[in-house]
Amino acid sequence: IIYQSKRTRTNSDGTIAGEYADSIEQDLTLFVAAGLGDNAQAVQVLVDRTIDVSATGILKTKVRVKPWDYTDFIESEIGFAVDIAA
C-alpha cells in the first residue's frame, strides 16, 4: 500500500491531519476505481478522522463501491496497523 512506509501527519490530539486524510482518500479512491475498471459506477474511500493514530497505530478506512444497477453502495471497513520498531 502506498502509505505503508510514510509517517502519518497528525493533529495535536493524535488524530490524522485533515489534508493528509484527504490525500489518502483521493489516492486510494483512484487506486480502487482503477482496479475495478468498468465494474462499478462509483467508488469512495473514507478515512476515519476520529481515531488517535499516534496512540493506537491504526488507520481505519471505509471503502464504498456502487456496482452498476445498484441503488446503494456496498461498504467494507479496512484498518491498517502501523508496526512501530523499537
Backbone as a printed PyTorch tensor [residue, N CA C, xyz], in Angstrom:
tensor([[[  0.8490,  -1.1740,   0.0000],
         [  0.0000,   0.0000,   0.0000],
         [  0.8960,   1.2390,   0.0000]],

        [[  0.4880,   2.2720,  -0.6550],
         [  1.3680,   3.4120,  -0.8830],
         [  1.6920,   4.2070,   0.3750]],

        [[  0.8960,   4.1010,   1.4220],
         [  1.1280,   4.8830,   2.6310],
         [  1.8060,   4.0820,   3.7360]],

        [[  2.1270,   2.8420,   3.4720],
         [  2.6630,   1.9530,   4.4930],
         [  3.9650,   2.4820,   5.1010]],

        [[  4.8390,   3.0250,   4.3000],
         [  6.1320,   3.4400,   4.8130],
         [  6.2110,   4.9400,   5.1090]],

        [[  5.1350,   5.6510,   4.9060],
         [  5.1360,   7.0880,   5.1670],
         [  4.7280,   7.3760,   6.6100]],

        [[  5.2590,   8.4490,   7.1620],
         [  4.8770,   8.8640,   8.5030],
         [  3.5470,   9.5860,   8.4010]],

        [[  2.5970,   9.1900,   9.2310],
         [  1.2670,   9.7950,   9.2160],
         [  1.3040,  11.1460,   9.9180]],

        [[  0.8630,  12.1760,   9.2270],
         [  0.7920,  13.5160,   9.8340],
         [ -0.4500,  13.5760,  10.7010]],

        [[ -0.2760,  14.0450,  11.9310],
         [ -1.3870,  14.0660,  12.8810],
         [ -1.5940,  15.4580,  13.4670]],

        [[ -2.7740,  15.6230,  14.0490],
         [ -3.0990,  16.8340,  14.8030],
         [ -2.5430,  16.6790,  16.2250]],

        [[ -2.6620,  17.7210,  17.0290],
         [ -2.1340,  17.6770,  18.3940],
         [ -2.8100,  16.6130,  19.2540]],

        [[ -4.0320,  16.2100,  18.9040],
         [ -4.7330,  15.1700,  19.6720],
         [ -4.4590,  13.7610,  19.1500]],

        [[ -3.5650,  13.6310,  18.1710],
         [ -3.1940,  12.3250,  17.6430],
         [ -4.0300,  11.8490,  16.4700]],

        [[ -5.1080,  12.5480,  16.1530],
         [ -5.9360,  12.1680,  15.0010],
         [ -5.2310,  12.5880,  13.7150]],

        [[ -5.5820,  11.9260,  12.6400],
         [ -4.9310,  12.2040,  11.3530],
         [ -5.2470,  13.6250,  10.8920]],

        [[ -4.2450,  14.2900,  10.3430],
         [ -4.4260,  15.6500,   9.8360],
         [ -5.3830,  15.6240,   8.6460]],

        [[ -6.2690,  16.6050,   8.5930],
         [ -7.3110,  16.6480,   7.5690],
         [ -6.7950,  16.6020,   6.1480]],

        [[ -5.7750,  17.4030,   5.8450],
         [ -5.2560,  17.4380,   4.4740],
         [ -4.5720,  16.1230,   4.1020]],

        [[ -3.9830,  15.4440,   5.0910],
         [ -3.3530,  14.1480,   4.8300],
         [ -4.4280,  13.0870,   4.5980]],

        [[ -5.5050,  13.1210,   5.3970],
         [ -6.6270,  12.1990,   5.2000],
         [ -7.2600,  12.4200,   3.8310]],

        [[ -7.4120,  13.6730,   3.4290],
         [ -7.9590,  13.9870,   2.0990],
         [ -7.1080,  13.3700,   1.0010]],

        [[ -5.7990,  13.4940,   1.1440],
         [ -4.8660,  12.9600,   0.1520],
         [ -4.9820,  11.4400,   0.0520]],

        [[ -5.0640,  10.7700,   1.2020],
         [ -5.2130,   9.3130,   1.2200],
         [ -6.5190,   8.9090,   0.5590]],

        [[ -7.6040,   9.6160,   0.9040],
         [ -8.9120,   9.3060,   0.3110],
         [ -8.8780,   9.4260,  -1.2080]],

        [[ -8.2930,  10.4970,  -1.7040],
         [ -8.2330,  10.7110,  -3.1530],
         [ -7.3820,   9.6420,  -3.8380]],

        [[ -6.2000,   9.3930,  -3.2880],
         [ -5.2870,   8.4270,  -3.9070],
         [ -5.8690,   7.0160,  -3.8930]],

        [[ -6.4100,   6.5920,  -2.7480],
         [ -6.9470,   5.2320,  -2.6560],
         [ -8.2360,   5.0710,  -3.4580]],

        [[ -9.0420,   6.1310,  -3.5580],
         [-10.2430,   6.0660,  -4.3850],
         [ -9.8470,   5.8120,  -5.8390]],

        [[ -8.8450,   6.5300,  -6.3240],
         [ -8.3740,   6.3240,  -7.7030],
         [ -7.8010,   4.9190,  -7.8820]],

        [[ -7.0590,   4.4340,  -6.8880],
         [ -6.4490,   3.1070,  -6.9480],
         [ -7.5170,   2.0120,  -7.0230]],

        [[ -8.5310,   2.0890,  -6.1460],
         [ -9.5990,   1.0810,  -6.1280],
         [-10.4230,   1.1620,  -7.4070]],

        [[-10.7500,   2.3830,  -7.8400],
         [-11.5390,   2.5580,  -9.0680],
         [-10.8030,   1.9800, -10.2790]],

        [[ -9.5000,   2.1890, -10.3390],
         [ -8.7250,   1.6470, -11.4570],
         [ -8.7410,   0.1210, -11.4350]],

        [[ -8.6710,  -0.4510, -10.2460],
         [ -8.6990,  -1.9060, -10.1200],
         [-10.0360,  -2.5080, -10.5070]],

        [[-11.1050,  -1.7750, -10.2350],
         [-12.4440,  -2.2650, -10.5690],
         [-12.8050,  -2.0340, -12.0300]],

        [[-12.1490,  -1.0790, -12.6540],
         [-12.4320,  -0.7870, -14.0640],
         [-13.8780,  -0.3810, -14.2600]],

        [[-14.5310,  -0.9930, -15.2410],
         [-15.9180,  -0.6580, -15.5630],
         [-16.9310,  -1.4640, -14.7560]],

        [[-16.4920,  -2.1270, -13.7060],
         [-17.3940,  -2.9620, -12.9080],
         [-18.1400,  -2.2000, -11.8240]],

        [[-17.8750,  -0.9120, -11.6760],
         [-18.5720,  -0.1100, -10.6700],
         [-18.8370,   1.2750, -11.2370]],

        [[-19.9530,   1.8460, -10.8090],
         [-20.2760,   3.1930, -11.2830],
         [-19.7400,   4.2790, -10.3520]],

        [[-19.3820,   3.9110,  -9.1120],
         [-18.8270,   4.8860,  -8.1750],
         [-18.0070,   4.1660,  -7.1090]],

        [[-16.9590,   4.8450,  -6.6510],
         [-16.0920,   4.3340,  -5.5950],
         [-15.7670,   5.4870,  -4.6580]],

        [[-15.7710,   5.2100,  -3.3550],
         [-15.3650,   6.2010,  -2.3610],
         [-14.4970,   5.5130,  -1.3190]],

        [[-13.4530,   6.1940,  -0.8830],
         [-12.6630,   5.7420,   0.2580],
         [-12.7230,   6.8530,   1.2940]],

        [[-13.0850,   6.5050,   2.5140],
         [-13.2070,   7.4700,   3.5990],
         [-12.2610,   7.0930,   4.7260]],

        [[-11.4960,   8.0590,   5.2230],
         [-10.5760,   7.8360,   6.3290],
         [-11.2580,   8.2820,   7.6180]],

        [[-11.2330,   7.4180,   8.6320],
         [-11.7970,   7.7530,   9.9440],
         [-10.8710,   8.7720,  10.6110]],

        [[-11.3970,   9.9570,  10.8460],
         [-10.6000,  11.0570,  11.4000],
         [-10.7620,  11.1830,  12.9090]],

        [[-11.3850,  10.1890,  13.5540],
         [-11.6320,  10.2710,  14.9980],
         [-10.6900,   9.4100,  15.8300]],

        [[ -9.9230,   8.5390,  15.1880],
         [ -9.0370,   7.6240,  15.9080],
         [ -7.7010,   8.3050,  16.2040]],

        [[ -7.2020,   8.1060,  17.4140],
         [ -5.8860,   8.6150,  17.7990],
         [ -4.8320,   7.7080,  17.1720]],

        [[ -4.3910,   8.0730,  15.9880],
         [ -3.4450,   7.2650,  15.2240],
         [ -2.1030,   7.1710,  15.9420]],

        [[ -1.7020,   8.2460,  16.6180],
         [ -0.4280,   8.2550,  17.3200],
         [ -0.3970,   7.2260,  18.4390]],

        [[ -1.5090,   7.0730,  19.1670],
         [ -1.5630,   6.1460,  20.3030],
         [ -1.8580,   4.7150,  19.8780]],

        [[ -2.7210,   4.5350,  18.8780],
         [ -3.1610,   3.1920,  18.5040],
         [ -2.3510,   2.5800,  17.3730]],

        [[ -1.7710,   3.4200,  16.5200],
         [ -1.0690,   2.9160,  15.3510],
         [ -2.0100,   2.3500,  14.3030]],

        [[ -3.2870,   2.7110,  14.3840],
         [ -4.2950,   2.1820,  13.4580],
         [ -4.8730,   3.3080,  12.6140]],

        [[ -4.8950,   3.0790,  11.3180],
         [ -5.5530,   3.9800,  10.3760],
         [ -6.7340,   3.2070,   9.8010]],

        [[ -7.9340,   3.6190,  10.1530],
         [ -9.1420,   2.9090,   9.7450],
         [ -9.7720,   3.6200,   8.5560]],

        [[-10.1100,   2.8410,   7.5240],
         [-10.7390,   3.3960,   6.3310],
         [-12.0140,   2.6320,   6.0030]],

        [[-12.8630,   3.2760,   5.2460],
         [-14.0780,   2.6400,   4.7430],
         [-14.0520,   2.7380,   3.2240]],

        [[-14.2360,   1.6070,   2.5630],
         [-14.2880,   1.5720,   1.1070],
         [-15.7360,   1.3540,   0.7030]],

        [[-16.2440,   2.2340,  -0.1520],
         [-17.6250,   2.1460,  -0.6190],
         [-17.6190,   1.9650,  -2.1320]],

        [[-18.2960,   0.9300,  -2.5920],
         [-18.3720,   0.6340,  -4.0240],
         [-19.8430,   0.5590,  -4.4240]],

        [[-20.1740,   1.2280,  -5.5060],
         [-21.5430,   1.1900,  -6.0270],
         [-21.5160,   0.4790,  -7.3770]],

        [[-21.8880,  -0.8070,  -7.3840],
         [-21.9050,  -1.5490,  -8.6540],
         [-22.9920,  -1.0110,  -9.5840]],

        [[-22.8540,  -1.3140, -10.8480],
         [-23.8800,  -0.9300, -11.8180],
         [-25.2020,  -1.6020, -11.4560]],

        [[-26.2860,  -0.9110, -11.6770],
         [-27.6530,  -1.3970, -11.4290],
         [-27.9790,  -1.5670,  -9.9510]],

        [[-27.1670,  -1.0270,  -9.0610],
         [-27.4740,  -1.0000,  -7.6260],
         [-27.8320,   0.4260,  -7.2470]],

        [[-28.7240,   0.5730,  -6.2850],
         [-29.0740,   1.9140,  -5.8260],
         [-28.2590,   2.3220,  -4.6170]],

        [[-27.6190,   1.3690,  -3.9550],
         [-26.8480,   1.6530,  -2.7460],
         [-25.3930,   1.2410,  -2.9120]],

        [[-24.5620,   1.8020,  -2.0440],
         [-23.1580,   1.4240,  -2.0000],
         [-22.9890,   0.1500,  -1.1710]],

        [[-22.0060,  -0.6500,  -1.5020],
         [-21.5580,  -1.7660,  -0.6800],
         [-20.3570,  -1.2360,   0.0920]],

        [[-20.3790,  -1.3840,   1.4300],
         [-19.3260,  -0.8220,   2.2680],
         [-18.5050,  -1.9080,   2.9380]],

        [[-17.2230,  -1.6100,   3.1000],
         [-16.3170,  -2.5020,   3.8140],
         [-15.3330,  -1.6490,   4.5940]],

        [[-15.1140,  -1.9810,   5.8590],
         [-14.1330,  -1.2590,   6.6580],
         [-12.8150,  -2.0000,   6.6360]],

        [[-11.7390,  -1.2380,   6.4710],
         [-10.3960,  -1.7960,   6.4190],
         [ -9.5230,  -0.9730,   7.3500]],

        [[ -8.7460,  -1.6460,   8.1790],
         [ -7.8270,  -0.9570,   9.0790],
         [ -6.3940,  -1.3250,   8.7610]],

        [[ -5.5110,  -0.3730,   8.9140],
         [ -4.0880,  -0.5930,   8.7010],
         [ -3.3720,  -0.3530,  10.0200]],

        [[ -2.6380,  -1.3320,  10.4900],
         [ -1.8840,  -1.1840,  11.7300],
         [ -0.4500,  -0.8030,  11.4010]],

        [[  0.0500,   0.1230,  12.1760],
         [  1.4200,   0.5900,  11.9830],
         [  2.3170,  -0.2220,  12.9100]],

        [[  3.3760,  -0.7840,  12.3540],
         [  4.3440,  -1.5290,  13.1470],
         [  5.4600,  -0.5720,  13.5370]],

        [[  5.4900,  -0.2190,  14.8100],
         [  6.4830,   0.7400,  15.2840],
         [  7.6800,  -0.0230,  15.8250]],

        [[  8.8100,   0.0890,  15.1350],
         [ 10.0220,  -0.6190,  15.5600],
         [ 10.6590,   0.0850,  16.7420]],

        [[ 11.1940,  -0.6990,  17.6540],
         [ 11.8250,  -0.1140,  18.8560],
         [ 13.1940,   0.4310,  18.5360]]])
